[in-house]
mmCIF file of C-alpha atoms and ligand atoms in Angstrom:
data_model
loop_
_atom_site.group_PDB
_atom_site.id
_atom_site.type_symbol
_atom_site.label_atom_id
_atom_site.label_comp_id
_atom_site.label_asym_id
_atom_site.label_seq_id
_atom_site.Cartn_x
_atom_site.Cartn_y
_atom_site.Cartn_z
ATOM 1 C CA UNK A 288 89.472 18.801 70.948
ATOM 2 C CA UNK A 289 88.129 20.490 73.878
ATOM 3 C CA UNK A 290 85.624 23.010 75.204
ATOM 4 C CA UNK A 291 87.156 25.999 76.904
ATOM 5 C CA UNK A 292 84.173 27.103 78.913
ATOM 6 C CA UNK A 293 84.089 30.304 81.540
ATOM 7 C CA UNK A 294 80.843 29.106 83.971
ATOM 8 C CA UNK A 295 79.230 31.465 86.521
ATOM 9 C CA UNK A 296 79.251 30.625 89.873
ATOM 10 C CA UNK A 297 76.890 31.952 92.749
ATOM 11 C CA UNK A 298 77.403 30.664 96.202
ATOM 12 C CA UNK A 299 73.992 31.409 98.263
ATOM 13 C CA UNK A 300 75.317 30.459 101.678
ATOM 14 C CA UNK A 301 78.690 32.949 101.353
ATOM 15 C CA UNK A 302 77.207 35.727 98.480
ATOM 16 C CA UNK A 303 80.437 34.821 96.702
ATOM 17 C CA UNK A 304 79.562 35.430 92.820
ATOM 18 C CA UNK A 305 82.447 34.658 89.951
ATOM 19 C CA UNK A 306 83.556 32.743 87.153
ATOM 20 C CA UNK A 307 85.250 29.421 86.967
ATOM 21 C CA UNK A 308 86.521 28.047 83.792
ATOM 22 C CA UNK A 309 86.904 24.291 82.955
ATOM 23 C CA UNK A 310 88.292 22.289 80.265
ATOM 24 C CA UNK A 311 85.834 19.609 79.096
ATOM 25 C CA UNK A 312 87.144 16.568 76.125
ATOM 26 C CA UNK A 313 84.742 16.598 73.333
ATOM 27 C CA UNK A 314 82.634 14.263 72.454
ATOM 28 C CA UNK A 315 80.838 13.201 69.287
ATOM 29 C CA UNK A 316 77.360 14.797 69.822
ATOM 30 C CA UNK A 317 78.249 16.815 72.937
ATOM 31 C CA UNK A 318 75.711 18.728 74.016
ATOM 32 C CA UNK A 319 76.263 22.186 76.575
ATOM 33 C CA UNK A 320 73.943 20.341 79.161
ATOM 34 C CA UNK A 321 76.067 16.974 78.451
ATOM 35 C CA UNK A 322 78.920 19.210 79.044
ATOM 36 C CA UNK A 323 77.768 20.524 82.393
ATOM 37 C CA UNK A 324 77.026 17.504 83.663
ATOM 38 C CA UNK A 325 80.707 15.950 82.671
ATOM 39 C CA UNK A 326 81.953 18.518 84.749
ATOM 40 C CA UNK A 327 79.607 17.633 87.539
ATOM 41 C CA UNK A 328 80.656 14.257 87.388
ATOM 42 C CA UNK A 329 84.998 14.524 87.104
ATOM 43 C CA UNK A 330 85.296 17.991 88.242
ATOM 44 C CA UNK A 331 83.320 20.131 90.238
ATOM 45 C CA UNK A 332 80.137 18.258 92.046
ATOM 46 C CA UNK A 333 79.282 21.342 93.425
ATOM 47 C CA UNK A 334 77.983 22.671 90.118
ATOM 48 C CA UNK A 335 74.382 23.718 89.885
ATOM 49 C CA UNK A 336 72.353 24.045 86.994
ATOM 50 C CA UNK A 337 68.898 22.394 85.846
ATOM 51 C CA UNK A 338 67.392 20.019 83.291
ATOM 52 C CA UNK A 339 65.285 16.901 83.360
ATOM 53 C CA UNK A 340 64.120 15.697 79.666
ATOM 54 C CA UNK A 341 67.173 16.626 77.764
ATOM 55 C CA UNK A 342 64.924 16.007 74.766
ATOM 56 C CA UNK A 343 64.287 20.096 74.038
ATOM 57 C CA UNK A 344 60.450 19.225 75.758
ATOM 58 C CA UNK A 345 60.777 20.576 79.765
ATOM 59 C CA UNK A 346 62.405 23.834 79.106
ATOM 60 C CA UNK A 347 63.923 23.561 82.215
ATOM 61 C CA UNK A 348 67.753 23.556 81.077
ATOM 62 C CA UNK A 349 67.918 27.105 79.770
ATOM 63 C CA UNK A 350 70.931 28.864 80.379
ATOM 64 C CA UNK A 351 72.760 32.083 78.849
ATOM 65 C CA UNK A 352 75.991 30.823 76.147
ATOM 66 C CA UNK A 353 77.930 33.621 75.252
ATOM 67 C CA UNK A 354 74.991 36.234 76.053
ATOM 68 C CA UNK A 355 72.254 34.559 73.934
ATOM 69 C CA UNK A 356 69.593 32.131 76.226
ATOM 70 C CA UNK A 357 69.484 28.717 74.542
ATOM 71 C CA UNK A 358 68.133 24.771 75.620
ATOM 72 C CA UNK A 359 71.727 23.448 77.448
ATOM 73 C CA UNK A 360 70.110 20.227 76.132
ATOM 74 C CA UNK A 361 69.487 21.351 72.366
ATOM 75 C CA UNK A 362 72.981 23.374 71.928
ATOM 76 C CA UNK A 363 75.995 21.298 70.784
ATOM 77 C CA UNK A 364 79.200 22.538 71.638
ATOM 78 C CA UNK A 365 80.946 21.656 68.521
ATOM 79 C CA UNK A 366 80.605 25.230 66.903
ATOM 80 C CA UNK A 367 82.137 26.423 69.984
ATOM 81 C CA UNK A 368 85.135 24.160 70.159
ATOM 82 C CA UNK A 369 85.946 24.750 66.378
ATOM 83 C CA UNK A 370 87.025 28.256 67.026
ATOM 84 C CA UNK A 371 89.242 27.165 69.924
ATOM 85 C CA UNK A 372 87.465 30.466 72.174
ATOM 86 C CA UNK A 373 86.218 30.287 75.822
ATOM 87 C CA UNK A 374 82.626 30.333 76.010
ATOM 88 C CA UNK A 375 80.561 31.732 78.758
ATOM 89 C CA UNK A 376 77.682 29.898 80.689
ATOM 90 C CA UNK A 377 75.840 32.256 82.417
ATOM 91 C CA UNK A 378 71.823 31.979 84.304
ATOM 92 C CA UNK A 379 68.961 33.306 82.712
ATOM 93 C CA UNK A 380 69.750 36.906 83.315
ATOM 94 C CA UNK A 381 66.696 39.633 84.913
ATOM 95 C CA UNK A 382 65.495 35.890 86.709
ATOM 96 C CA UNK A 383 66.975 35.935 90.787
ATOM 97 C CA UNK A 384 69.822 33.181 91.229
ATOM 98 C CA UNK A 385 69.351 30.309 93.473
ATOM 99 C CA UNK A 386 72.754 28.908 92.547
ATOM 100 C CA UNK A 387 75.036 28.728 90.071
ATOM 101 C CA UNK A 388 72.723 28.570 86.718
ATOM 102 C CA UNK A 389 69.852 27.499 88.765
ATOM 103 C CA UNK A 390 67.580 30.638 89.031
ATOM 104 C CA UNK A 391 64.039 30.860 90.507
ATOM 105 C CA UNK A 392 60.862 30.923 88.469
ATOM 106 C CA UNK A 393 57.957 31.216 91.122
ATOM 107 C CA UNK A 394 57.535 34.781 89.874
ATOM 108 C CA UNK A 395 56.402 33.388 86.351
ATOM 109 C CA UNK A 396 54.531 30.415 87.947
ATOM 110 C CA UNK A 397 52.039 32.553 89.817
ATOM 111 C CA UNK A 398 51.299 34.982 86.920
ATOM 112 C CA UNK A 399 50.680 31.877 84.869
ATOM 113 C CA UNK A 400 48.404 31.015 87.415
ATOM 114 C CA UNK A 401 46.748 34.315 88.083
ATOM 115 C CA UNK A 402 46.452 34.477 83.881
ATOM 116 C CA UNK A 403 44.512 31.200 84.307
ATOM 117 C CA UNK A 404 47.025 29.195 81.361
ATOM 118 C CA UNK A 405 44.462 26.553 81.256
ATOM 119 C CA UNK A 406 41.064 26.309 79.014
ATOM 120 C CA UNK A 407 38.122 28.283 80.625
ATOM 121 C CA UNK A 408 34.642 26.318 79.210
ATOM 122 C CA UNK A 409 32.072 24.342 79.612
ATOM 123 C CA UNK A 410 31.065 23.259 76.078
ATOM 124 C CA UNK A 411 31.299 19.460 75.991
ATOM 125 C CA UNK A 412 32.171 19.021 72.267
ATOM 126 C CA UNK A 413 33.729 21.456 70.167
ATOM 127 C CA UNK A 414 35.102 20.844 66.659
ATOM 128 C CA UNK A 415 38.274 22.530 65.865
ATOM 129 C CA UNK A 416 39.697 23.176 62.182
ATOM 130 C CA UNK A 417 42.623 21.787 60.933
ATOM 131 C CA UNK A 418 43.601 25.161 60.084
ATOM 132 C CA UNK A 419 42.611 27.091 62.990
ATOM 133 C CA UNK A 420 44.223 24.117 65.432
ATOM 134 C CA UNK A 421 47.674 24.886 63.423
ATOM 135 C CA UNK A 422 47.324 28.700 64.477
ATOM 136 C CA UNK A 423 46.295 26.996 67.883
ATOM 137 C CA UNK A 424 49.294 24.737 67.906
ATOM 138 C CA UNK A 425 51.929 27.834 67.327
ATOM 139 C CA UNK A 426 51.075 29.552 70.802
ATOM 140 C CA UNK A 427 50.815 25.633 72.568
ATOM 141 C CA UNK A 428 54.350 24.831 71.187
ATOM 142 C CA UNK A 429 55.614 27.280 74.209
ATOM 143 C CA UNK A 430 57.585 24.985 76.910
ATOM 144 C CA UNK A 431 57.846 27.443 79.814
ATOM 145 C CA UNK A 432 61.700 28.004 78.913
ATOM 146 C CA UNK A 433 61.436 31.491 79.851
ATOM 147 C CA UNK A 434 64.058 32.407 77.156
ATOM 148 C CA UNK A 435 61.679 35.332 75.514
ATOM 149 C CA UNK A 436 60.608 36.315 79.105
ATOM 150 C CA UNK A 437 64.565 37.081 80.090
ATOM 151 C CA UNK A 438 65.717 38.221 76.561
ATOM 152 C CA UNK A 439 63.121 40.978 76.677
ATOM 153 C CA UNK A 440 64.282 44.336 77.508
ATOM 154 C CA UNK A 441 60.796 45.355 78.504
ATOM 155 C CA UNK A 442 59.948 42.944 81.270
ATOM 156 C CA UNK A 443 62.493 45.629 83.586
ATOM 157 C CA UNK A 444 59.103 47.762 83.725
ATOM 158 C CA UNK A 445 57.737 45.676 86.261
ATOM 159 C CA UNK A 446 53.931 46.359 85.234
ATOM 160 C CA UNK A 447 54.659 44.599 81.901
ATOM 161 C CA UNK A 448 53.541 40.943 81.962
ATOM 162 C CA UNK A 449 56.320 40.078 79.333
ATOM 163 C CA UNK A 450 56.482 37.647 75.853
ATOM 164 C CA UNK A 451 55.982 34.315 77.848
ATOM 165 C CA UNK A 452 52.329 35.153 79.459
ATOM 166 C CA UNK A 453 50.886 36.648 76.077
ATOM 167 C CA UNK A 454 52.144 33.763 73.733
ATOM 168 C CA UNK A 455 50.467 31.701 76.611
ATOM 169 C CA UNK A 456 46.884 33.692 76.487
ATOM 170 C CA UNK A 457 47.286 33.347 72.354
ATOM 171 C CA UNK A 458 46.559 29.761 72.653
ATOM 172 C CA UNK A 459 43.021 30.575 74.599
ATOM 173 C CA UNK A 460 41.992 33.392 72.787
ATOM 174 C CA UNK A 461 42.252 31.701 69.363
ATOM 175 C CA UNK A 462 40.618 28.361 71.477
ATOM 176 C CA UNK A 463 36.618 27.747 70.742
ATOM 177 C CA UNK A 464 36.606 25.831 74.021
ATOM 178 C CA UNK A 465 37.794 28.412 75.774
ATOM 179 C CA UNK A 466 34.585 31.178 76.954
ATOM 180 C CA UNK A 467 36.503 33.643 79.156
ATOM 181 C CA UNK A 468 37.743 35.645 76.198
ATOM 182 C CA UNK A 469 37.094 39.178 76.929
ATOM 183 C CA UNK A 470 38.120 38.419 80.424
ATOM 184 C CA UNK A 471 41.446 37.495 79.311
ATOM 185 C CA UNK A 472 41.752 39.962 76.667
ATOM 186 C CA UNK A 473 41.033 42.704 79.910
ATOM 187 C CA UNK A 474 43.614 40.875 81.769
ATOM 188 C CA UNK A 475 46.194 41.088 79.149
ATOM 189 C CA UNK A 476 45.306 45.043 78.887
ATOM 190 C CA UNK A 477 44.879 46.250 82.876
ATOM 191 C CA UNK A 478 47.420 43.762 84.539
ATOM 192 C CA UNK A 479 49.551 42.409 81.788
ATOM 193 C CA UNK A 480 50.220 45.994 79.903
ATOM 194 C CA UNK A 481 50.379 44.725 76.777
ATOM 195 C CA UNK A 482 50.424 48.109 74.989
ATOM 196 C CA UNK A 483 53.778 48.582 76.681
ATOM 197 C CA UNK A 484 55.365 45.905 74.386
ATOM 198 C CA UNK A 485 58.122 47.097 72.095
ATOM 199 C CA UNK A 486 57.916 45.679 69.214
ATOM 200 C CA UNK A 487 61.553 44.762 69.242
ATOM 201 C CA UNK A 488 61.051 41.222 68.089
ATOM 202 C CA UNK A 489 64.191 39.946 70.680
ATOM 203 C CA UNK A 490 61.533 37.378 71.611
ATOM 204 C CA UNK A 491 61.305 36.205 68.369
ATOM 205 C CA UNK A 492 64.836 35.449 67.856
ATOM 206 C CA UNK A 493 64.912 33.849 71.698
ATOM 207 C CA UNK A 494 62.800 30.980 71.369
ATOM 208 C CA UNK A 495 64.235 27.980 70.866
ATOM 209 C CA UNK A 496 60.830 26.339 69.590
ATOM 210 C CA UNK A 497 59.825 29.129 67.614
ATOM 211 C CA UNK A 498 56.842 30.658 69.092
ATOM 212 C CA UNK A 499 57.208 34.069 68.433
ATOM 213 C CA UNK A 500 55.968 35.713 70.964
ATOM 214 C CA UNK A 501 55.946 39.099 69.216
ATOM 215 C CA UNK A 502 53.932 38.325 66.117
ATOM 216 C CA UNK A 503 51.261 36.642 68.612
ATOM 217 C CA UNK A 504 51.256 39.877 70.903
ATOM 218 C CA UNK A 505 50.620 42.006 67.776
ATOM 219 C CA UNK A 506 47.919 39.512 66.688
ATOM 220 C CA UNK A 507 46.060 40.062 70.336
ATOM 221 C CA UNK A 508 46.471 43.531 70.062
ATOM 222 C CA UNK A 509 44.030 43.019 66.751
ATOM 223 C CA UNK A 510 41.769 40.933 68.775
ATOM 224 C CA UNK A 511 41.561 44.200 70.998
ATOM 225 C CA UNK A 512 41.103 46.421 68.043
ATOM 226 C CA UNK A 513 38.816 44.518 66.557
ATOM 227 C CA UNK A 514 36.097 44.417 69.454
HETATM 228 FE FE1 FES B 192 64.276 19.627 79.047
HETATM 229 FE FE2 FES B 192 66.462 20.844 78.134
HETATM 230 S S1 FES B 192 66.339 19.369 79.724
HETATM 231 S S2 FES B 192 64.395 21.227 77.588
#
């Protein structure tokens, strides 16, 4: 058995941009990332792309298979290969391309840091619920894959923050540690344009660890309502 797979190809120092498809042996367990890096290895060492875990943990290895964004590391390609069809490897799309399926995230890194993704206190010791830290431990599941952030059609409005920075500010606003709520609530409002979500739920169905994004931006939309 083998995997028929069509891989985009960007070439920074010409502009050339394409397709090149390769023919890569199964193997028991194969994953896409495994897959890419087979081809690195026998036919192409040109081939860019990213990963470092391969454990599903870094978020770094998301790519685009057959228009859906997915964990290279997490998807197997045995599906795939049992329908004998080409699939397509593509980078996270509305993210600029560095190479190949490598693609630039410095954009999201310096909202995350301007939405301050870190707990904002003072208070030495602070006893959280069991229940509360499971409503806590939803949002702090989020690995940075950026898979809601490129899958939603709203982050083309460029005022919109976007999926990944709300599920993000969840996690503080729902923290007792955390004292700079109404600052970040403001923040989500006047730079993040949270309003402006759609309510299309395509985040939802993007994440790989099951965050959704969407149900937490409706929930912080209550903590607006709600004073
Ligand atoms: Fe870390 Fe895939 S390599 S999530």
């Amino acid at each position: 058995m083998k995997l028929r797979v069509k891989v985009f190809r960007f070439d920074p120092s010409t502009g050339k941009k394409g397709y090149d498809t390769f023919e890569v042996p199964y193997e028991e367990g194969m994953t896409f990332l495994s897959a890419l890096q087979r081809i690195k290895e026998t036919q192409d060492p040109s081939l860019t792309f990213r990963h470092f875990c391969r454990a599903g943990i870094c978020g770094t290895c998301t790519v685009y298979i057959n228009g859906f964004p997915k964990l290279a590391c997490k998807e197997q390609v045995l599906p795939y290969v049992l329908t004998g069809q080409e699939v397509t490897v593509e980078p996270l799309d509305k993210f600029p391309v560095i190479k190949d399926l490598a693609v630039d995230h410095e954009e999201v890194t310096d909202r995350l840091k301007r939405f301050r993704s870190w707990v904002k206190g003072t208070k030495e010791e602070v006893k959280i619920d069991p229940s509360l830290n499971r409503k806590i431990q939803e949002s702090a599941d989020c690995i940075l894959c950026s898979a809601c952030q490129s899958y939603c059609p709203q982050v083309l409005e460029e005022e919109y923050a976007g999926p990944l920075f709300f599920a993000k500010i969840y996690r503080f606003l729902e923290d007792p540690r955390d004292d700079s709520k109404e600052e970040r609530i403001k923040q989500a409002i006047e730079e993040g344009h949270i309003f402006h979500c759609l309510s299309c739920d395509k985040c939802n169905s993007a994440c790989p660890k099951d965050v959704k994004p969407a149900t937490l931006i409706r929930e912080i939309m209550t903590f607006f309502e709600n004073g």
